[in-house]
Short mmCIF file of C-alpha atoms (C1' of nucleotides) in Angstrom, two decimals:
data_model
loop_
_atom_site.label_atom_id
_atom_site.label_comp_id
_atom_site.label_asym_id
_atom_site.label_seq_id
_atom_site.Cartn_x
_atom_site.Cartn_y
_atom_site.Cartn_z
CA UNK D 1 -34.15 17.83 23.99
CA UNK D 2 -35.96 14.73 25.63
CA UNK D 3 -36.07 14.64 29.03
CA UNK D 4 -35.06 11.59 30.81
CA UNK D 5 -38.00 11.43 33.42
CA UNK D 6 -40.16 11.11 30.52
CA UNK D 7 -38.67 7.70 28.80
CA UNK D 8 -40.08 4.45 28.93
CA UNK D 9 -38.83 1.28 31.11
CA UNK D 10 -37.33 -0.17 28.34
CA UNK D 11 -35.36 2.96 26.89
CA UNK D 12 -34.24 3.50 30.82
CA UNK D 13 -32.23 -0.16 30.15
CA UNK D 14 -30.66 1.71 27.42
CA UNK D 15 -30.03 4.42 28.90
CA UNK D 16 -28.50 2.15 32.00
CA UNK D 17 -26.15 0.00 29.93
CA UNK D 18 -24.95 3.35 27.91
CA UNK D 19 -24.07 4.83 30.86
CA UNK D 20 -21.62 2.22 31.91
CA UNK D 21 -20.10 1.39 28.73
CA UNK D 22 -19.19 5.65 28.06
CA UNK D 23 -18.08 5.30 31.78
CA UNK D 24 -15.61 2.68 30.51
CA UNK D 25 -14.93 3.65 26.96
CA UNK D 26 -15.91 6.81 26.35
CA UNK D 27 -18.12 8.32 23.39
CA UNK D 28 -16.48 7.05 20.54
CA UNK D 29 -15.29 3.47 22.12
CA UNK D 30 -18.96 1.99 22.30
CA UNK D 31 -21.45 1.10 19.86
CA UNK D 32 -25.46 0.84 19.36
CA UNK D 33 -24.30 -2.97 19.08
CA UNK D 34 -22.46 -3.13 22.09
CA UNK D 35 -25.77 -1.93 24.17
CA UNK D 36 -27.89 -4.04 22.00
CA UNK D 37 -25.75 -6.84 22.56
CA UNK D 38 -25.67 -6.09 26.72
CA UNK D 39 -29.03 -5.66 26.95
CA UNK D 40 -30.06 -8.92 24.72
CA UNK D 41 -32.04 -6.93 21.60
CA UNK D 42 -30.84 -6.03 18.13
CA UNK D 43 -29.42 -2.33 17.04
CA UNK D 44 -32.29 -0.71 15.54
CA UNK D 45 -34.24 -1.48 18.66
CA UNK D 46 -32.38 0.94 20.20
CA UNK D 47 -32.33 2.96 17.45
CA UNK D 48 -36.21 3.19 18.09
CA UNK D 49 -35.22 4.47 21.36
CA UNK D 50 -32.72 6.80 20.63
CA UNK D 51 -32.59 7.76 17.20
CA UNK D 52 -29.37 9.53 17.05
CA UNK D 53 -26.30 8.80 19.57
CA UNK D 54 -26.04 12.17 20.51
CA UNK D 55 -29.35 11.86 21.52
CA UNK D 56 -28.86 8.71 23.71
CA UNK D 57 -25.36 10.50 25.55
CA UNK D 58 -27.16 13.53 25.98
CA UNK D 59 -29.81 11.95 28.12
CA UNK D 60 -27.14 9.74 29.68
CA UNK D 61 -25.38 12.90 30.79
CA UNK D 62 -28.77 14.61 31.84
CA UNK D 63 -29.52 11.91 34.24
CA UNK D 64 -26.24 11.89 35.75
CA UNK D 65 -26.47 15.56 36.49
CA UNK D 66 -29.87 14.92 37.80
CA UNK D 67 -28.98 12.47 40.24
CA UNK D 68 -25.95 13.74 41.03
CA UNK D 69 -27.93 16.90 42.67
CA UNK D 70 -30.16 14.60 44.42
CA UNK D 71 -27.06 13.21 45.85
CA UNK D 72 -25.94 16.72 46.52
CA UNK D 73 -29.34 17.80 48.08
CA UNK D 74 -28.93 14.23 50.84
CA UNK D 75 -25.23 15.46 51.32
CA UNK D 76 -26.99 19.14 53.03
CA UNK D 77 -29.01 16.79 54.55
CA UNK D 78 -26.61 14.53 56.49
CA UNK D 79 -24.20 17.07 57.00
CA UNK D 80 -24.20 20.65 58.12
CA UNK D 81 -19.91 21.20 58.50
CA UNK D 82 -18.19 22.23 55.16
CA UNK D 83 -15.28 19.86 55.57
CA UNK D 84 -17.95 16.84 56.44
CA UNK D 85 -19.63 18.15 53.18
CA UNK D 86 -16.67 18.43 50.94
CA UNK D 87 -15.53 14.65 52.25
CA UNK D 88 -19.06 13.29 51.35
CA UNK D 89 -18.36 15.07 47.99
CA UNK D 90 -15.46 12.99 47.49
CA UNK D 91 -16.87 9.91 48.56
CA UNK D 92 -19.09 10.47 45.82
CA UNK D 93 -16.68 10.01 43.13
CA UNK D 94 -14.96 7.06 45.03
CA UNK D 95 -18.33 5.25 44.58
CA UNK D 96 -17.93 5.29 40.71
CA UNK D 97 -13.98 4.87 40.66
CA UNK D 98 -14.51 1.61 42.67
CA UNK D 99 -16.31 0.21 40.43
CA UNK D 100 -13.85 -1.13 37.79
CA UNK D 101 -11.99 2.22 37.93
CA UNK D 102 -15.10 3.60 36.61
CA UNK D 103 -14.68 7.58 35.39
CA UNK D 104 -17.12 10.13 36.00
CA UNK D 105 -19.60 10.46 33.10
CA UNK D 106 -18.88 14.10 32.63
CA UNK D 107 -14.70 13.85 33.21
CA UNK D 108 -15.08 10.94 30.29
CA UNK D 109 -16.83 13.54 27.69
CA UNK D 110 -15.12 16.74 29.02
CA UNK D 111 -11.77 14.84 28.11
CA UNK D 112 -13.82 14.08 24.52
CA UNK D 113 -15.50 17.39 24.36
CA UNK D 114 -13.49 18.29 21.39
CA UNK D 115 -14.80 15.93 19.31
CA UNK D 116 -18.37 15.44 20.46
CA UNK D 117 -21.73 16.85 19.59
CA UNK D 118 -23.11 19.91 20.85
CA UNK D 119 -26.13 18.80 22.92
CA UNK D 120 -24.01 16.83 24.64
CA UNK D 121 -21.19 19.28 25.43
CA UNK D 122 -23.94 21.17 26.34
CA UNK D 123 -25.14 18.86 29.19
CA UNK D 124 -21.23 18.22 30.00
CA UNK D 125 -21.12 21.93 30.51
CA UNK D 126 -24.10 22.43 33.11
CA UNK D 127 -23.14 19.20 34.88
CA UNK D 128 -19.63 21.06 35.72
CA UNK D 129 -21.39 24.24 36.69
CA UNK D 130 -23.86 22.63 38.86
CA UNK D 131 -20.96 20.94 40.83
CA UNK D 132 -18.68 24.47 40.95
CA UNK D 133 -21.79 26.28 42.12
CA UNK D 134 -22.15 23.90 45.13
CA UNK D 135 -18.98 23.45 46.10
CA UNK D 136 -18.52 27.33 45.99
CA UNK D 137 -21.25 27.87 48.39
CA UNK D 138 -20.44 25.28 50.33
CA UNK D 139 -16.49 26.63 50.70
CA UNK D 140 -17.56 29.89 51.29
CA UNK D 141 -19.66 28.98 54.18
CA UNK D 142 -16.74 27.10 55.44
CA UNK D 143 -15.08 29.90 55.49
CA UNK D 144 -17.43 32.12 57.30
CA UNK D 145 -17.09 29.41 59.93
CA UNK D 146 -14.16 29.79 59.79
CA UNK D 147 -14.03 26.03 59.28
CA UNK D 148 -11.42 26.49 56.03
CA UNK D 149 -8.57 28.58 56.18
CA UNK D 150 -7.82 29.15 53.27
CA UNK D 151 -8.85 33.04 52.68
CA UNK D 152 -8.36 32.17 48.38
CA UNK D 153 -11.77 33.25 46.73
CA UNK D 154 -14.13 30.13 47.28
CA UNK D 155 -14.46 29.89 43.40
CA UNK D 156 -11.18 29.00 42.28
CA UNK D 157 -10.64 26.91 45.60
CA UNK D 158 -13.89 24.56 44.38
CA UNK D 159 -12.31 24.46 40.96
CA UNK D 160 -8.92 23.21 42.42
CA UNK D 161 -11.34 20.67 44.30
CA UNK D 162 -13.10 19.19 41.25
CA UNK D 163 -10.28 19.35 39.37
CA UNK D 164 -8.44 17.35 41.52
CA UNK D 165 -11.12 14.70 42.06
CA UNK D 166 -11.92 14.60 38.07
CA UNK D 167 -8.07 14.41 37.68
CA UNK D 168 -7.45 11.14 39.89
CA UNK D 169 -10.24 9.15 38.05
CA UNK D 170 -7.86 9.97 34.87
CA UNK D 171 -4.62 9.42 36.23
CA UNK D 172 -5.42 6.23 38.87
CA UNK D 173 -6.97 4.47 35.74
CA UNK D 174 -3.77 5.28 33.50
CA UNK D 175 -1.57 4.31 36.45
CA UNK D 176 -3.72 1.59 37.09
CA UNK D 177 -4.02 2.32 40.39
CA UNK D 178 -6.15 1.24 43.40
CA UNK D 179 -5.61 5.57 44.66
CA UNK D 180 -8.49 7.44 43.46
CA UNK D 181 -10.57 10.30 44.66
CA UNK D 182 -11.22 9.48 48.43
CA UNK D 183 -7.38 9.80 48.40
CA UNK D 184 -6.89 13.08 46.60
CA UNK D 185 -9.66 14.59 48.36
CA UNK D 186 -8.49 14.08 51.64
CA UNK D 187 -5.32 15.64 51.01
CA UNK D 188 -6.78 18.48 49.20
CA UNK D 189 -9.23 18.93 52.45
CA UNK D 190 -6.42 18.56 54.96
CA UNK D 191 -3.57 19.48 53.33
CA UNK D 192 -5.04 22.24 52.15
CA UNK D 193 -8.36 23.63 52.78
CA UNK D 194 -8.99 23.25 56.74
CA UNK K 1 8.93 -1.84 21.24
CA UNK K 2 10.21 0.79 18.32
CA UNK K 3 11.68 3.95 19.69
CA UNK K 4 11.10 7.62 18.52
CA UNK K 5 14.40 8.27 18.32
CA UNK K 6 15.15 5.72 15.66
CA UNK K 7 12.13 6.29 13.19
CA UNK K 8 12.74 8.15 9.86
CA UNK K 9 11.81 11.97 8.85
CA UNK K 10 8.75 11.15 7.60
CA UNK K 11 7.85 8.66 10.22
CA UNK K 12 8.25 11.65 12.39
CA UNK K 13 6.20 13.71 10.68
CA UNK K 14 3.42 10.95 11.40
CA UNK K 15 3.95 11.21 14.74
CA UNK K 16 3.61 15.16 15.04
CA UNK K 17 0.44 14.54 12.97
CA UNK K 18 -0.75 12.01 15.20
CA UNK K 19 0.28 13.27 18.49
CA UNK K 20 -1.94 16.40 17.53
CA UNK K 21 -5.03 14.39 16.50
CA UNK K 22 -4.52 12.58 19.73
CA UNK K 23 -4.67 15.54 22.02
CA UNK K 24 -7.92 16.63 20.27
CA UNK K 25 -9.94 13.65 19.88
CA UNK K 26 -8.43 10.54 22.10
CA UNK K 27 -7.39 7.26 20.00
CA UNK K 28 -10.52 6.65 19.21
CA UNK K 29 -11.44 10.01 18.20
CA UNK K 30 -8.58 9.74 15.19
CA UNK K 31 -8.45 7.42 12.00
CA UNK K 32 -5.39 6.72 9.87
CA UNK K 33 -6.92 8.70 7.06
CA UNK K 34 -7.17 11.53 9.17
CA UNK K 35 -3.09 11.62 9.56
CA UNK K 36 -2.70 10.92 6.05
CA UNK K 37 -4.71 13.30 4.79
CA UNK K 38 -3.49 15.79 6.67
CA UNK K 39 0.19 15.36 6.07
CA UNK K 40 -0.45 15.00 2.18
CA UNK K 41 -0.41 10.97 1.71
CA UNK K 42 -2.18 8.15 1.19
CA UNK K 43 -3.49 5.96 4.19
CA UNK K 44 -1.47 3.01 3.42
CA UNK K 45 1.91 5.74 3.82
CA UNK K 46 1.28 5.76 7.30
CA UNK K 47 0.82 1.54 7.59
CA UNK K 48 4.28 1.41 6.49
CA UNK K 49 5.95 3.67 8.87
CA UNK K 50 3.64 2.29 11.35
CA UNK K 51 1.45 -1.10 10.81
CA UNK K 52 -0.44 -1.05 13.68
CA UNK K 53 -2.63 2.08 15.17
CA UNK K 54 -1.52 1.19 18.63
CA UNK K 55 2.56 1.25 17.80
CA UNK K 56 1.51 4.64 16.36
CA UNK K 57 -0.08 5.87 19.73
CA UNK K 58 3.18 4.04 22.02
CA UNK K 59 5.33 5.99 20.21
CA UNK K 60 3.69 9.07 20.52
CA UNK K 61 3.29 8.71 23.95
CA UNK K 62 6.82 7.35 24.09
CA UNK K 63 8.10 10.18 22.65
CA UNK K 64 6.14 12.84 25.09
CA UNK K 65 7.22 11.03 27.84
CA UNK K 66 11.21 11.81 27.32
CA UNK K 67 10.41 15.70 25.70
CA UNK K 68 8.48 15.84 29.48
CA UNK K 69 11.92 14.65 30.70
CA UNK K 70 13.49 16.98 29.05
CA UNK K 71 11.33 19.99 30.11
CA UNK K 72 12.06 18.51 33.68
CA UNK K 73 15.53 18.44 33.85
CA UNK K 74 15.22 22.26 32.35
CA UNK K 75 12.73 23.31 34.82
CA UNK K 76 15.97 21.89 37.54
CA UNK K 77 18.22 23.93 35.73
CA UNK K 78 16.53 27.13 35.68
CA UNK K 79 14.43 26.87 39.10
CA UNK K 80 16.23 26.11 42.56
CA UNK K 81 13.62 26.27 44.99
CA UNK K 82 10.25 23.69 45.40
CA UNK K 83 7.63 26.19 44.43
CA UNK K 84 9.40 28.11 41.66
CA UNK K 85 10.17 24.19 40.37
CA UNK K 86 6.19 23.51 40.89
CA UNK K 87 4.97 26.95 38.81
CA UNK K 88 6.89 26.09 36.15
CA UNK K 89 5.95 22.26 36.05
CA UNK K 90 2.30 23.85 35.94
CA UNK K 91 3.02 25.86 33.09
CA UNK K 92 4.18 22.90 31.00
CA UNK K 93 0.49 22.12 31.84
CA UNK K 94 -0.53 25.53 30.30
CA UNK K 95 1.15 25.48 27.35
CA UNK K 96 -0.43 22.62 26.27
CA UNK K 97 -4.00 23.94 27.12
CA UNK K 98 -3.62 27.19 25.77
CA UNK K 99 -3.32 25.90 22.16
CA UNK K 100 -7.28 25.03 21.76
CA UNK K 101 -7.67 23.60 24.74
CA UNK K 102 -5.55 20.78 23.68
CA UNK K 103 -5.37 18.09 26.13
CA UNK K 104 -1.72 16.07 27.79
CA UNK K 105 -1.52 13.15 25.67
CA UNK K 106 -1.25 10.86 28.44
CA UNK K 107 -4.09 12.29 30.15
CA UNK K 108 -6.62 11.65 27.37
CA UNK K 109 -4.84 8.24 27.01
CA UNK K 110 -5.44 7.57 30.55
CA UNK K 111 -9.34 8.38 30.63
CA UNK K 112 -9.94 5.91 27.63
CA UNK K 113 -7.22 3.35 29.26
CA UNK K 114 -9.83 0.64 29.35
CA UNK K 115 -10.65 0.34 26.16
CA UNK K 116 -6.94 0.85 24.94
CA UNK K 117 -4.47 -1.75 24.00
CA UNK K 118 -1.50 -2.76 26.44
CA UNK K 119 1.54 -1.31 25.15
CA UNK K 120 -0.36 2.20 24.97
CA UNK K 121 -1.24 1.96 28.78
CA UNK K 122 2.37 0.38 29.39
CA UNK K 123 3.46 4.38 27.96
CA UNK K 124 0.83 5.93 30.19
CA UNK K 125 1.55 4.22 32.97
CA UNK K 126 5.93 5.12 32.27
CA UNK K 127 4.43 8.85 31.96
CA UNK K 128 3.02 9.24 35.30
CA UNK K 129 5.26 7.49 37.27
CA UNK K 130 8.08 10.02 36.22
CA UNK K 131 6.20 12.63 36.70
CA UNK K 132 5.17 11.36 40.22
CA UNK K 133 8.47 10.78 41.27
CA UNK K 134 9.64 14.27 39.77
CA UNK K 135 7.15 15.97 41.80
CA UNK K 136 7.56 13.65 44.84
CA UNK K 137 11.67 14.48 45.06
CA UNK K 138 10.65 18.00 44.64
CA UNK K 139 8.09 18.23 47.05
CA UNK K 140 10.26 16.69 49.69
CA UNK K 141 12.93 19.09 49.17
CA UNK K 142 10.67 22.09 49.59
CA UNK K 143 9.35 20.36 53.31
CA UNK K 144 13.07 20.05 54.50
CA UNK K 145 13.58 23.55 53.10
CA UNK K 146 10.71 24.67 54.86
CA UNK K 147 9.33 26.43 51.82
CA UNK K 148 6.35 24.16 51.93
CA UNK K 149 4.52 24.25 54.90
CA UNK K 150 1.88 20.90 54.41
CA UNK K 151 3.44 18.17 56.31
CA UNK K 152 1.37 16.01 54.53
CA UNK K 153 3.79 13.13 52.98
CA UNK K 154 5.39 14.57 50.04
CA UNK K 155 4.13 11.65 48.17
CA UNK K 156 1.03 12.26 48.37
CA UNK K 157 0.92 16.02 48.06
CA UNK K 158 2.73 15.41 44.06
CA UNK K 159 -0.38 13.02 43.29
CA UNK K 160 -2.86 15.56 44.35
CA UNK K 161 -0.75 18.42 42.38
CA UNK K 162 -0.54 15.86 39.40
CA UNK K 163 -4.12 14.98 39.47
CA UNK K 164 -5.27 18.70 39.71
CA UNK K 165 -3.65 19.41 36.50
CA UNK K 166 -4.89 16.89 34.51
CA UNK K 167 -8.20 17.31 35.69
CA UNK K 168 -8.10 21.06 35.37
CA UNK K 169 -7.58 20.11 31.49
CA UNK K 170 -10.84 17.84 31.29
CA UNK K 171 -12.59 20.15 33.66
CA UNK K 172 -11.78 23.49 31.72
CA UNK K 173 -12.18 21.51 28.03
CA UNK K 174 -15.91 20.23 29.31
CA UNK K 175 -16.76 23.48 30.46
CA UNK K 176 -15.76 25.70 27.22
CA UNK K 177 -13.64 27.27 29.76
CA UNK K 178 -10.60 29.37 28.93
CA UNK K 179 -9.69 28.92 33.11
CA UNK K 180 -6.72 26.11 32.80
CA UNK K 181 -4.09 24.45 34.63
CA UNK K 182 -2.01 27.29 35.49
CA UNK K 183 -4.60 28.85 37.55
CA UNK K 184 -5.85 25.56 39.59
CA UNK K 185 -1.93 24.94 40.18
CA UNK K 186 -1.64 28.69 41.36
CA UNK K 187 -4.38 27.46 43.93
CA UNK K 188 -2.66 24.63 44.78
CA UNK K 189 1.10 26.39 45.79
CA UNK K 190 -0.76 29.42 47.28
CA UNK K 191 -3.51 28.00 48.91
CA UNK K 192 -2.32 24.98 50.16
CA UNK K 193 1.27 23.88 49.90
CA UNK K 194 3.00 26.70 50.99
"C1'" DG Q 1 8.53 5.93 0.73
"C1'" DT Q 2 4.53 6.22 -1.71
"C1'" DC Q 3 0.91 4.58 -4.41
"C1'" DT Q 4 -3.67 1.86 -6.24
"C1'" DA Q 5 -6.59 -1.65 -5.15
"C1'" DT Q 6 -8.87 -4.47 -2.06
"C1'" DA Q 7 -10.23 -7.35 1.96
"C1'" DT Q 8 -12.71 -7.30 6.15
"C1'" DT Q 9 -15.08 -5.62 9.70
"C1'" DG Q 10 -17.71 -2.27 12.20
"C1'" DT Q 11 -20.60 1.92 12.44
"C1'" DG Q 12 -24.63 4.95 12.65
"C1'" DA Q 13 -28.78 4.88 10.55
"C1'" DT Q 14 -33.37 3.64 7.83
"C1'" DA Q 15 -37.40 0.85 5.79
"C1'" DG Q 16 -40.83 -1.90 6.66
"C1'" DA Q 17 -42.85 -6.39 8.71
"C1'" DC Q 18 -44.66 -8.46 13.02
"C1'" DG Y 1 -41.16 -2.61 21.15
"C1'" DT Y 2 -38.74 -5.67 18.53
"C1'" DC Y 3 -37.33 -7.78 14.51
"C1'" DT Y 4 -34.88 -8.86 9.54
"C1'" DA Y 5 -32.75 -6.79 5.94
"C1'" DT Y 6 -30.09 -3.37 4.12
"C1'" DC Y 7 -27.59 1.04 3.16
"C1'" DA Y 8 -23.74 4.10 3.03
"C1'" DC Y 9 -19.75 4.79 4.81
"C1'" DA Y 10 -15.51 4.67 7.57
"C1'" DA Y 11 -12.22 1.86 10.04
"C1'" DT Y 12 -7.86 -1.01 10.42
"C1'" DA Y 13 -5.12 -3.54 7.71
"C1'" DT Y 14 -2.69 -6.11 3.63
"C1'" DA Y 15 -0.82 -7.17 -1.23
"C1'" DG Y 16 1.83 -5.80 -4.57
"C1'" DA Y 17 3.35 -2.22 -8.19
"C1'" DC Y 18 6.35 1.91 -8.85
#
DNA sequence: GTCTATATTGTGATAGAC
DNA sequence: GTCTATCACAATATAGAC
């Protein structure tokens, strides 16, 4: 699979207007014309880029993962308390909802999954572990600080977590509703967790 | 808008049809052909029952709304305390999921909600409000109960529950996973609300 | 209620010139 | 890297016969 360090300037436009428009209308609501269109070329250009769709989501979704780590990575850096963690988390994914109720790349194709190509299922499903394996660290240090209370295995309490933020991208955009993640995760974190 | 409870046999029968595609592959993961063919008919069948896509999809989400009603006023009848009431609402959730991972129609509507027409989100929109106010009522009687210990406004606590669920859907659907919403609502009530 | 036939538009994708 | 031209097909939708 192509790697998305490794794509020229004008296939990272592609790659940049993609992104949005699956944020907004998933995999099967935009076209090669709609990016064409956005960007100001004509289809096969990007066809030249990305010969196959799959191919084009797959590297959307690789990049997303990648960055999200690097946000992940400046999280540890800024904070060293699991609930100050955890609430960073959050604010993560009430950056994207902000925007224009904007989903998260991976909650958009993990609701499509069943229809979808492999490869990019395939980067869907390492984005999701990624996130669980964090969070599950970073809960179970909480813990040992005794920072959370809750004594459920750290594992299923960072599912509940991401669930919960994935979950109020879905249902503030069908309730269309200003509530999103920030929300939900605050009353998962203090409702809950701590 | 037409209702589901005045439609014909075989208008019905598209709507089963569709309702299935719809949990599987979102509206615009389905084509008219698709419900024909598997029902047995010809495309142009299902125009006449239902000339427009996006009637189709109202109804079906119509339709799911009031048989989540239904399941509601049950779940009253057979459940007298909050968290017994909030396992079983979490297993409506499960049932759902455990049949190939199929997704709640309204929570696949709402993650492609920007890209659908307005009557469909008018249904999605109907669908979570109910179930927020179900779960709001509920919640509220468990914290004057005492059964629920999070004095966290009950409000808030049934969006948080809601939006765990759905996202436990997309979550365990992205991930190949067979962990659903049962579990992450078994975090929620054990680890948190009460 | 179902069909055949068809209109119209959009889609992913390719060939080959510049 | 971008273009024009084009293909093959699938989509929603309609007209009109049975």
């Amino acid at each position: 699979m192509k790697h998305f360090s490794e794509i020229s300037p004008a296939a990272e436009r592609v790659v940049d207007v993609a992104e949005d428009l699956l944020q907004q209308h998933g995999y099967n609501g935009f076209s090669y014309d709609d990016v064409a269109q956005l960007i100001g070329i004509k289809k096969p250009s990007i066809h030249h880029h990305f010969s196959k769709k799959e191919e084009l989501v797959a590297v959307v979704a690789q990049r997303y993962t990648h960055r999200f780590r690097e946000e992940l990575l400046r999280i540890e850096g800024q904070h060293s308390k699991a609930p100050d963690r955890l609430t960073a988390y959050a604010a993560l994914f009430e950056r994207t909802f902000v925007k224009n109720r904007r989903l998260c790349v991976c909650g958009m194709l993990g609701a499509e999954a069943d229809s979808l190509p492999e490869v990019v299922v395939d980067e869907v499903q390492r984005f999701f572990k990624v996130n669980l394996g964090w969070l599950t660290s970073v809960i179970a240090d909480g813990q040992s600080d005794a920072l959370i209370k809750s004594q459920s295995a750290a594992e299923v309490l960072a599912e509940a977590f991401l669930c919960a933020l994935e979950g109020s991208m879905v249902v503030g955009r069908g309730m269309r509703s200003p509530r999103g993640p920030a929300e939900v995760g605050n009353t998962f974190l203090f409702g809950v967790l701590t």
